[in-house]
Coordinates of C-alpha atoms in Angstrom, one line a residue:
Chain A
M1 CA 12.9 -50.5 83.7
I2 CA 12.8 -52.4 80.3
Y3 CA 12.0 -56.0 81.8
D4 CA 13.5 -59.2 79.1
V5 CA 10.1 -60.8 79.4
V6 CA 6.4 -60.1 81.0
I7 CA 4.6 -62.8 81.5
L8 CA 1.1 -62.5 81.0
G9 CA -0.9 -64.9 83.6
G10 CA 0.6 -66.7 86.6
G11 CA -1.5 -69.9 85.9
P12 CA 0.4 -72.8 85.9
A13 CA 1.4 -72.3 82.6
G14 CA 3.0 -68.8 83.0
L15 CA 4.3 -69.8 85.9
A16 CA 6.5 -73.0 84.1
A17 CA 6.9 -71.0 81.5
A18 CA 8.0 -67.5 83.6
A19 CA 10.9 -70.3 85.3
E20 CA 12.1 -71.9 82.3
A21 CA 13.0 -68.2 80.8
K22 CA 14.4 -67.2 83.6
K23 CA 16.4 -70.3 83.7
Q24 CA 17.5 -70.6 80.3
G25 CA 19.4 -66.3 81.2
A26 CA 16.7 -63.6 80.3
E27 CA 17.6 -61.9 83.8
N28 CA 14.5 -59.2 84.2
V29 CA 11.3 -61.2 84.2
L30 CA 8.4 -60.4 85.3
I31 CA 4.5 -62.2 85.9
L32 CA 1.2 -60.1 86.1
E33 CA -1.3 -61.6 87.2
R34 CA -4.8 -60.7 88.0
D35 CA -5.8 -62.7 90.9
R36 CA -4.9 -62.3 94.5
E37 CA -3.0 -65.0 94.6
L38 CA -0.3 -67.2 92.0
G39 CA -1.1 -70.6 90.6
G40 CA -4.5 -69.6 88.5
I41 CA -7.2 -72.7 88.4
L42 CA -5.5 -75.2 90.4
N43 CA -6.2 -73.2 93.3
Q44 CA -9.9 -74.1 92.8
C45 CA -8.9 -77.9 91.6
I46 CA -8.7 -79.4 94.7
H47 CA -8.9 -83.1 93.6
N48 CA -5.9 -84.8 93.3
G49 CA -4.9 -86.6 89.4
F50 CA -2.5 -83.5 88.8
G51 CA 1.0 -84.2 88.2
L52 CA 1.4 -87.9 87.3
H53 CA 3.6 -87.1 84.2
T54 CA 5.3 -84.5 85.3
F55 CA 6.3 -85.3 89.2
N56 CA 5.1 -88.8 89.2
E57 CA 3.1 -89.1 91.7
E58 CA -1.1 -87.8 91.6
L59 CA -1.6 -84.8 93.3
T60 CA -4.1 -82.0 94.4
G61 CA -4.5 -78.7 92.2
P62 CA -2.6 -76.7 95.1
E63 CA -0.2 -79.0 95.8
Y64 CA 0.8 -78.5 91.7
A65 CA 0.0 -75.1 92.3
E66 CA 2.0 -74.6 95.2
R67 CA 5.3 -77.0 93.5
H68 CA 5.2 -74.1 90.8
I69 CA 4.9 -70.8 92.9
N70 CA 8.2 -72.2 95.0
E71 CA 10.1 -72.4 92.2
I72 CA 9.2 -68.7 91.5
V73 CA 10.0 -67.8 94.4
E74 CA 13.6 -69.5 94.5
L75 CA 14.6 -68.2 91.3
G76 CA 13.8 -64.4 93.0
I77 CA 11.0 -63.7 89.9
P78 CA 9.1 -61.0 90.4
Y79 CA 5.0 -60.8 90.2
L80 CA 1.8 -58.4 90.5
L81 CA -1.0 -59.6 92.0
N82 CA -4.3 -57.7 92.0
T83 CA -3.3 -56.1 88.5
M84 CA -4.9 -56.5 85.4
V85 CA -3.9 -56.0 81.9
L86 CA -5.9 -54.2 79.6
D87 CA -3.6 -54.0 76.2
M88 CA -0.2 -54.6 74.8
V89 CA 0.6 -52.6 71.5
E90 CA 4.1 -53.0 69.7
H91 CA 5.7 -49.8 69.8
G92 CA 9.6 -51.0 68.0
D93 CA 11.2 -53.6 68.5
L94 CA 9.2 -53.5 72.0
K95 CA 6.0 -54.7 73.7
V96 CA 4.6 -52.1 75.4
I97 CA 2.1 -53.2 78.5
H98 CA -1.0 -50.8 79.8
V99 CA -1.7 -52.7 83.2
I100 CA -4.2 -51.7 85.9
N101 CA -3.6 -52.0 89.8
E102 CA -5.0 -50.6 93.4
N103 CA -1.7 -50.1 94.5
D104 CA 0.4 -48.4 91.3
G105 CA -2.9 -47.6 89.9
Y106 CA -2.1 -47.3 86.0
M107 CA 1.9 -48.6 83.9
A108 CA 3.2 -49.2 81.2
I109 CA 5.4 -51.7 81.3
E110 CA 7.8 -52.1 78.8
S111 CA 9.8 -55.4 77.4
K112 CA 11.7 -57.4 75.0
A113 CA 9.6 -60.6 75.1
V114 CA 6.1 -61.3 76.3
I115 CA 4.1 -64.8 77.1
L116 CA 0.4 -65.0 76.5
T117 CA -0.3 -67.3 79.2
M118 CA -4.0 -65.8 80.2
G119 CA -6.0 -69.3 80.0
C120 CA -9.3 -69.8 79.2
R121 CA -13.0 -69.5 80.9
E122 CA -16.2 -71.6 81.0
R123 CA -19.0 -71.3 78.0
T124 CA -21.7 -69.6 79.9
S125 CA -25.5 -70.1 80.1
G126 CA -26.0 -66.9 77.7
A127 CA -23.8 -68.5 75.1
I128 CA -26.2 -72.0 74.8
G129 CA -29.4 -69.8 75.2
I130 CA -31.4 -72.4 77.1
P131 CA -34.7 -71.2 77.0
G132 CA -37.0 -70.4 80.2
Y133 CA -36.3 -67.5 83.0
R134 CA -33.0 -66.3 84.5
P135 CA -33.4 -68.0 88.0
S136 CA -31.0 -68.2 90.4
G137 CA -28.7 -71.3 90.8
V138 CA -27.4 -71.6 87.6
F139 CA -24.1 -72.0 87.7
T140 CA -21.2 -72.9 85.8
A141 CA -19.2 -75.5 87.2
G142 CA -15.8 -73.8 87.4
T143 CA -18.0 -71.1 89.1
A144 CA -19.5 -73.4 91.6
Q145 CA -15.8 -75.2 92.1
R146 CA -14.8 -71.8 93.1
F147 CA -17.7 -70.6 95.6
I148 CA -17.8 -74.2 97.3
N149 CA -13.9 -75.0 97.2
M150 CA -12.9 -71.7 98.3
E151 CA -15.1 -69.3 98.8
G152 CA -17.1 -71.9 101.7
Y153 CA -20.5 -71.4 100.0
M154 CA -22.7 -74.4 99.1
C155 CA -24.5 -74.3 96.2
G156 CA -27.8 -76.3 96.1
K157 CA -28.8 -79.5 97.6
E158 CA -30.8 -81.3 94.0
V159 CA -28.5 -80.8 91.5
V160 CA -28.2 -81.6 87.3
I161 CA -25.6 -80.8 85.3
L162 CA -25.6 -79.8 81.8
G163 CA -21.7 -81.1 80.1
S164 CA -20.2 -83.6 80.7
G165 CA -16.5 -81.8 80.7
D166 CA -14.3 -82.8 82.9
I167 CA -15.2 -79.6 85.7
G168 CA -18.4 -80.5 85.8
L169 CA -18.0 -84.5 86.1
I170 CA -15.7 -83.4 89.2
M171 CA -18.2 -81.1 90.3
A172 CA -20.6 -84.6 89.9
R173 CA -18.3 -86.0 92.8
R174 CA -18.0 -82.8 95.3
M175 CA -21.2 -81.8 95.6
T176 CA -22.4 -85.1 96.4
L177 CA -19.1 -85.5 99.5
E178 CA -20.9 -82.5 100.7
G179 CA -24.7 -83.9 101.1
A180 CA -26.2 -82.6 97.7
H181 CA -27.9 -85.1 95.2
V182 CA -26.8 -84.9 91.9
Q183 CA -29.9 -86.3 89.6
A184 CA -28.1 -86.9 86.7
V185 CA -24.9 -85.4 84.0
C186 CA -26.8 -85.2 81.0
E187 CA -24.3 -84.6 77.5
L188 CA -25.7 -83.9 74.2
M189 CA -23.4 -85.7 72.2
P190 CA -23.6 -89.7 71.8
Y191 CA -19.9 -89.4 74.0
S192 CA -18.9 -87.4 76.8
N193 CA -16.1 -84.6 76.7
G194 CA -15.0 -86.4 80.0
L195 CA -11.9 -88.1 80.8
V196 CA -12.8 -91.7 81.3
R197 CA -11.0 -91.7 84.7
N198 CA -13.4 -88.9 85.8
I199 CA -16.6 -90.6 84.9
V200 CA -16.0 -93.5 86.5
Q201 CA -14.2 -92.2 89.8
C202 CA -16.9 -89.1 89.8
L203 CA -19.9 -90.7 88.1
D204 CA -19.6 -94.6 88.6
D205 CA -18.7 -94.7 92.3
Y206 CA -21.4 -92.6 93.4
D207 CA -24.6 -93.8 90.6
I208 CA -24.8 -91.1 89.4
P209 CA -26.5 -91.5 85.6
L210 CA -24.7 -89.7 82.6
K211 CA -27.3 -89.4 79.7
L212 CA -25.8 -89.4 77.0
S213 CA -27.2 -87.7 73.8
Q214 CA -29.7 -85.5 75.8
T215 CA -29.8 -82.0 76.8
I216 CA -32.3 -79.6 78.6
T217 CA -34.7 -78.1 76.7
F218 CA -36.2 -75.5 79.6
I219 CA -35.1 -73.9 82.8
H220 CA -38.5 -73.6 85.2
G221 CA -38.4 -71.7 88.1
K222 CA -38.4 -67.8 88.1
D223 CA -36.5 -66.7 91.6
R224 CA -34.7 -69.9 92.2
V225 CA -34.1 -72.4 89.7
E226 CA -37.5 -75.4 90.4
G227 CA -36.7 -78.0 87.7
V228 CA -35.3 -78.5 84.3
T229 CA -36.8 -80.2 81.4
I230 CA -34.5 -82.6 79.7
A231 CA -35.0 -84.4 76.4
K232 CA -32.9 -87.0 74.0
V233 CA -31.5 -85.3 70.5
D234 CA -31.4 -87.2 67.9
E235 CA -27.9 -87.2 64.8
R236 CA -28.8 -83.7 64.8
L237 CA -28.7 -82.7 68.1
K238 CA -31.9 -81.7 68.3
A239 CA -34.2 -82.6 70.5
I240 CA -36.8 -85.5 70.0
P241 CA -40.2 -84.3 70.6
G242 CA -42.4 -86.9 72.6
T243 CA -38.6 -87.7 75.2
E244 CA -39.2 -85.2 77.6
E245 CA -38.8 -85.7 81.2
F246 CA -38.8 -83.3 84.6
I247 CA -36.5 -83.2 86.5
P248 CA -37.4 -81.2 89.9
C249 CA -33.6 -79.5 91.1
D250 CA -33.0 -76.0 92.7
T251 CA -29.4 -76.4 91.4
L252 CA -27.8 -75.9 87.4
L253 CA -25.0 -76.5 86.9
L254 CA -23.2 -76.1 83.3
S255 CA -20.0 -77.5 82.2
V256 CA -20.6 -77.0 78.4
G257 CA -17.0 -76.4 77.2
L258 CA -13.7 -73.6 77.3
I259 CA -13.3 -70.7 75.3
P260 CA -9.0 -69.9 75.5
E261 CA -9.2 -66.0 76.6
N262 CA -7.4 -64.0 73.9
E263 CA -9.1 -59.8 74.0
I264 CA -5.2 -59.0 74.0
T265 CA -4.4 -61.3 71.8
R266 CA -7.0 -60.7 69.1
H267 CA -6.2 -56.4 69.7
A268 CA -2.6 -56.7 69.5
G269 CA -3.0 -57.9 66.3
V270 CA -2.1 -61.4 66.7
E271 CA -2.6 -64.5 64.1
M272 CA -5.7 -66.2 65.4
D273 CA -6.0 -70.0 64.4
P274 CA -10.1 -70.1 64.1
R275 CA -10.7 -74.0 65.3
T276 CA -8.5 -73.2 68.5
S277 CA -10.0 -70.0 69.4
G278 CA -6.1 -69.6 70.0
S279 CA -3.1 -67.5 68.5
V280 CA -0.9 -69.8 65.6
V281 CA 2.2 -71.0 67.4
G282 CA 5.4 -72.4 66.0
E283 CA 7.5 -75.9 67.7
L284 CA 8.5 -72.5 70.6
R285 CA 5.2 -71.2 70.7
Q286 CA 6.2 -67.9 68.9
T287 CA 3.0 -66.0 67.8
S288 CA 3.0 -64.4 64.4
M289 CA 4.5 -61.3 66.8
P290 CA 7.9 -61.6 67.5
G291 CA 9.1 -61.8 70.3
V292 CA 5.2 -62.5 71.4
F293 CA 4.7 -66.3 72.5
A294 CA 1.9 -68.1 74.3
C295 CA 0.9 -71.4 76.1
G296 CA -1.1 -73.3 78.0
N297 CA -5.2 -73.3 77.7
V298 CA -4.6 -69.5 76.2
V299 CA -3.5 -72.0 72.8
H300 CA -5.9 -74.7 72.5
V301 CA -7.1 -75.7 75.8
H302 CA -5.3 -79.2 77.6
D303 CA -7.3 -82.0 79.2
L304 CA -4.6 -82.2 81.9
V305 CA -2.0 -79.3 83.4
D306 CA 1.0 -81.8 82.7
F307 CA 0.8 -80.9 78.9
V308 CA 0.4 -77.1 80.1
S309 CA 3.5 -77.1 81.5
Q310 CA 5.6 -78.8 79.0
E311 CA 4.0 -76.6 76.5
A312 CA 4.8 -73.2 79.3
V313 CA 8.7 -74.6 79.1
L314 CA 9.2 -74.8 74.9
A315 CA 7.4 -71.2 75.5
G316 CA 10.0 -70.1 78.3
K317 CA 12.9 -71.6 75.9
G318 CA 11.3 -69.7 72.6
A319 CA 11.0 -66.6 74.9
A320 CA 15.2 -67.2 76.3
K321 CA 16.3 -68.1 72.4
Y322 CA 14.3 -64.5 70.5
L323 CA 16.3 -62.5 73.8
K324 CA 19.5 -64.0 72.3
G325 CA 19.0 -63.8 69.1
Q326 CA 19.2 -66.9 68.5
L327 CA 15.6 -67.6 67.3
N328 CA 15.0 -68.6 63.8
A329 CA 12.1 -67.3 61.9
D330 CA 12.1 -69.6 59.2
V331 CA 8.7 -71.2 58.6
D332 CA 10.1 -75.0 57.0
F333 CA 6.4 -76.9 57.6
T334 CA 3.1 -75.9 58.5
T335 CA 0.1 -77.9 60.3
V336 CA -2.7 -79.2 58.8
N337 CA -6.0 -80.9 60.6
G338 CA -7.2 -83.9 57.7
D339 CA -10.4 -86.0 58.1
G340 CA -10.9 -87.1 61.9
I341 CA -8.7 -84.2 63.9
G342 CA -10.3 -80.8 64.4
Y343 CA -6.9 -79.1 65.0
V344 CA -3.5 -79.1 65.4
V345 CA -0.8 -77.5 67.2
P346 CA 1.8 -76.2 66.6
Q347 CA 0.6 -74.8 63.3
K348 CA 4.5 -73.9 62.3
V349 CA 7.6 -75.3 62.5
A350 CA 11.1 -74.1 62.2
I351 CA 13.6 -76.5 61.9
K352 CA 16.2 -75.0 63.0
N353 CA 14.6 -73.8 66.3
V354 CA 14.0 -78.2 66.9
D355 CA 15.9 -79.9 69.5
D356 CA 15.5 -83.6 68.5
S357 CA 11.5 -84.3 68.4
V358 CA 8.7 -82.2 67.3
T359 CA 5.4 -83.1 69.6
F360 CA 1.8 -82.2 68.0
Y361 CA -0.6 -81.5 69.7
M362 CA -3.9 -82.1 68.4
R363 CA -7.8 -83.6 69.1
V364 CA -10.0 -86.2 67.0
R365 CA -13.2 -84.8 66.0
Q366 CA -15.3 -88.2 67.2
V367 CA -14.4 -91.7 68.8
F368 CA -12.5 -94.2 66.4
K369 CA -11.8 -97.8 67.5
D370 CA -8.9 -99.1 66.1
K371 CA -7.7 -96.7 63.6
V372 CA -4.5 -94.6 63.5
V373 CA -3.6 -90.9 62.9
N374 CA -1.1 -90.9 59.6
A375 CA 1.3 -87.5 59.5
Y376 CA 1.8 -87.4 55.7
I377 CA 3.9 -84.6 53.5
G378 CA 2.6 -84.8 50.0
D379 CA 1.4 -88.3 49.7
T380 CA 4.3 -90.0 51.6
I381 CA 3.2 -91.1 55.2
I382 CA 6.4 -90.3 57.4
A383 CA 5.2 -91.3 60.7
T384 CA 2.3 -92.9 62.4
K385 CA 0.2 -92.8 65.5
K386 CA -1.4 -95.7 66.8
E387 CA -3.7 -96.1 70.2
K388 CA -7.1 -98.4 70.4
K389 CA -8.9 -95.9 70.4
F390 CA -9.0 -92.2 69.8
L391 CA -11.6 -89.7 72.3
P392 CA -12.0 -86.6 71.6
A393 CA -11.6 -85.9 75.3
E394 CA -7.8 -87.0 75.6
M395 CA -5.4 -84.9 73.5
V396 CA -3.1 -86.7 71.3
N397 CA 0.1 -86.7 71.6
F398 CA 2.1 -87.1 68.3
K399 CA 6.0 -86.8 68.4
I400 CA 7.8 -86.8 65.3
T401 CA 11.9 -86.6 65.4
K402 CA 13.9 -84.2 63.7
D403 CA 15.7 -86.9 61.4
I404 CA 12.4 -87.7 60.2
L405 CA 11.6 -83.9 59.3
A406 CA 14.8 -82.7 58.4
E407 CA 14.7 -85.5 55.3
Y408 CA 11.8 -82.9 53.5
P409 CA 13.4 -79.3 53.0
S410 CA 9.7 -78.1 53.7
G411 CA 6.0 -78.7 52.9
E412 CA 3.0 -78.8 54.6
I413 CA 2.1 -81.7 57.1
R414 CA -1.2 -83.2 56.9
F415 CA -2.8 -86.2 60.1
V416 CA -5.6 -87.9 59.0
V417 CA -7.6 -90.3 61.0
E418 CA -8.0 -93.6 58.8
E419 CA -7.5 -97.4 58.6
A420 CA -4.6 -98.9 59.7
K421 CA -2.1 -100.1 56.8
K422 CA -2.1 -104.1 57.0
Chain B
M1 CA -22.2 -111.8 92.5
K2 CA -21.8 -110.0 88.7
K3 CA -20.1 -106.4 88.7
N4 CA -20.0 -105.0 85.3
M5 CA -17.3 -101.9 85.3
T6 CA -14.5 -99.2 83.5
C7 CA -11.0 -100.2 83.5
I8 CA -9.1 -96.8 83.7
V9 CA -6.0 -97.7 84.3
C10 CA -5.4 -97.1 80.6
P11 CA -7.7 -94.3 78.2
V12 CA -9.1 -97.2 76.4
G13 CA -11.9 -97.7 79.3
C14 CA -12.3 -101.6 78.9
Q15 CA -16.1 -102.5 79.6
M16 CA -15.3 -105.1 82.0
T17 CA -17.7 -107.8 83.5
V18 CA -16.2 -109.0 86.8
E19 CA -18.0 -111.8 88.1
E20 CA -17.0 -114.4 92.0
K21 CA -16.8 -117.8 91.5
N22 CA -17.6 -120.5 93.9
D23 CA -14.4 -120.4 94.8
G24 CA -13.8 -117.2 95.8
T25 CA -11.6 -116.3 92.6
Y26 CA -13.3 -113.7 90.1
D27 CA -13.6 -114.4 86.4
V28 CA -12.8 -111.0 84.3
T29 CA -14.3 -110.3 80.7
G30 CA -14.1 -107.5 77.8
N31 CA -10.8 -106.5 78.7
T32 CA -8.2 -106.5 76.3
C33 CA -5.0 -106.1 78.1
K34 CA -3.7 -108.3 81.4
R35 CA -4.1 -104.9 83.1
G36 CA -7.8 -104.9 83.7
P37 CA -8.4 -108.3 85.6
K38 CA -6.1 -106.9 88.0
Y39 CA -7.8 -103.6 88.3
A40 CA -11.2 -105.2 88.2
V41 CA -10.2 -107.9 91.1
A42 CA -9.0 -104.9 93.1
E43 CA -11.8 -103.0 92.9
M44 CA -14.1 -105.9 94.0
T45 CA -11.6 -106.7 96.8
N46 CA -10.8 -103.8 98.5
P47 CA -12.0 -100.5 96.5
T48 CA -9.6 -97.4 97.8
R49 CA -10.0 -93.7 96.7
V50 CA -7.9 -90.5 98.1
V51 CA -10.8 -88.2 99.7
P52 CA -9.8 -84.9 99.0
T53 CA -11.7 -81.9 100.5
T54 CA -11.4 -79.0 102.5
V55 CA -11.9 -78.4 106.2
V56 CA -12.5 -74.4 107.9
I57 CA -10.0 -72.2 107.9
K58 CA -9.7 -69.3 111.3
N59 CA -7.0 -66.2 110.1
A60 CA -6.7 -66.7 106.7
M61 CA -7.7 -64.7 103.4
L62 CA -9.6 -67.7 102.7
P63 CA -12.6 -69.3 104.5
R64 CA -11.0 -72.6 103.2
L65 CA -8.3 -75.1 103.1
P66 CA -8.1 -78.2 100.6
V67 CA -6.9 -80.6 102.6
K68 CA -6.9 -84.4 101.8
T69 CA -6.6 -87.8 102.7
A70 CA -2.8 -89.2 103.3
Q71 CA -3.6 -92.7 101.6
P72 CA -6.1 -93.4 99.7
I73 CA -9.1 -95.2 102.3
P74 CA -11.8 -97.4 102.0
K75 CA -14.2 -96.9 99.5
G76 CA -17.3 -97.7 101.8
Q77 CA -16.4 -95.7 104.2
I78 CA -15.5 -92.4 102.4
F79 CA -18.8 -90.4 103.4
D80 CA -18.6 -90.9 107.1
A81 CA -15.2 -89.5 106.2
M82 CA -17.1 -86.7 105.2
A83 CA -18.4 -86.5 108.3
V84 CA -15.6 -85.7 110.9
I85 CA -14.1 -84.0 108.2
N86 CA -16.2 -80.9 108.2
Q87 CA -16.5 -81.1 111.8
V88 CA -12.6 -79.8 112.0
V89 CA -11.8 -75.9 112.2
V90 CA -7.8 -75.0 111.9
Q91 CA -6.2 -71.5 112.7
A92 CA -3.9 -70.0 110.5
P93 CA -1.0 -70.3 109.6
V94 CA -0.9 -73.9 108.3
K95 CA 1.9 -75.5 105.5
T96 CA 1.3 -78.1 103.0
G97 CA 1.5 -81.4 104.8
D98 CA 1.0 -80.6 108.3
V99 CA -1.5 -82.6 109.9
V100 CA -5.3 -81.2 110.4
L101 CA -6.8 -84.3 111.9
K102 CA -5.0 -87.5 112.8
N103 CA -5.9 -91.0 112.8
L104 CA -9.0 -90.5 110.7
L105 CA -12.0 -93.2 111.7
G106 CA -9.0 -95.1 113.1
L107 CA -7.8 -95.9 110.0
G108 CA -4.6 -95.0 110.8
I109 CA -4.7 -93.1 108.4
D110 CA -3.5 -88.6 108.6
V111 CA -5.4 -85.1 106.6
V112 CA -3.0 -83.6 105.8
A113 CA -3.6 -79.6 104.6
T114 CA -2.6 -79.3 100.6
R115 CA -1.9 -75.8 100.6
T116 CA -0.1 -72.9 102.1
M117 CA -2.1 -70.7 103.9
N118 CA -0.4 -67.5 105.6
K119 CA -2.2 -65.4 108.9
F120 CA -4.5 -62.8 107.2

């Protein structure tokens, strides 16, 4: 059997992409999931705050996941659990996905289109190289979250958290509620990488100090963590001698960044963007390989699942268009990140595939107040996005209508942070 | 009483100062829009939070079931609520929205399951 669309990953991106592809006419859709159930990371994110944009109510992660899983079941979309994708290769017009699981053993699944929704994984202690022994008690924040919320293991009593990403902030509150004492959250940068809402409701509510421009310089303890040395850092993020402080603790959680999980993408030869660590994508999330789409955290790390779902709808639409031979392969516009902007997604736009508008997702490199983001083609500002404040932690959604883009035959759209023009 | 707080109504995150006046009303400074004072006064007079946590579940694929308070509860009672919720043991199967604890702390608010878990 040749599938129409196979989706690599049954998290929020995969579920929404599969549903949309099916609704747009793709008949044989299959979701491959390596975990024992669908839903991905949402299953361990038991806190509320999901779905404000999508469902207009505040859901917990499992509730948000269940709505999407129910939709998959209602649409009759099959899925394979406990199934690991090993590789994806192009074979003529088809894509061959090599998978393995306990029931079926090894299989080569053929599909006309593929949507990559593998998500991301956490940066570990090895990736940031803190000196010290390797005692037990050092966890990534997400691992601790899974242990506590799903497996029922409490993983510490006296806790220090390095990094102020959202998962770290959420875990500061979660461990406090379960009786642990969270001594501090240390953040290398002079600003937090988490959402303001989370800093207030997870740290301020429980009087947990957020130590900005501070990092951990040593992990003490041989068998179990016995404490950490923290120090202030200078503008170049180097520890300042003489500012060291010892904090006794038995547990260290790391919330130091997420990395899109793109081994399959890279091995397949799909064009990558070093700024996002994800694939280069178009307005319908098409990659450089015809028939291969990507969406969600595997493309770029989002801060809200609602935006993941929105992006997944684009990829599902794109895959369905591709199957009908209606996906335009032109590249009319490319995007570039100018001053103050770290990356822009999508990197390419084919105007014929656009319905009404294109929403460009981007992140600023630092905190900006009273500035605007301008979109330029050549020397002309084609659109402006105003906010009172731009934060690296909050993805900028910059919508540009098709009417504006259609005034230009083609070109490079450059996004720049600038002073507001008076 | 004077209190500093960060507004979370929008992503700007204004640093506000709230001061209770003698007549029981509040003076809010530092906000840049009119939603700020409303949030600040609510935080001063009756701060509430939804509490998401887990309870023990037997005969399910996992040993923990995620739950939440069906309504926000007073912030000052969160730890009392946790102590009670942590005593709860349920049996699979459970459906999303099922009540696992009625009338938490006499508040008239139930604790409900936030996912479906089948018998395993």
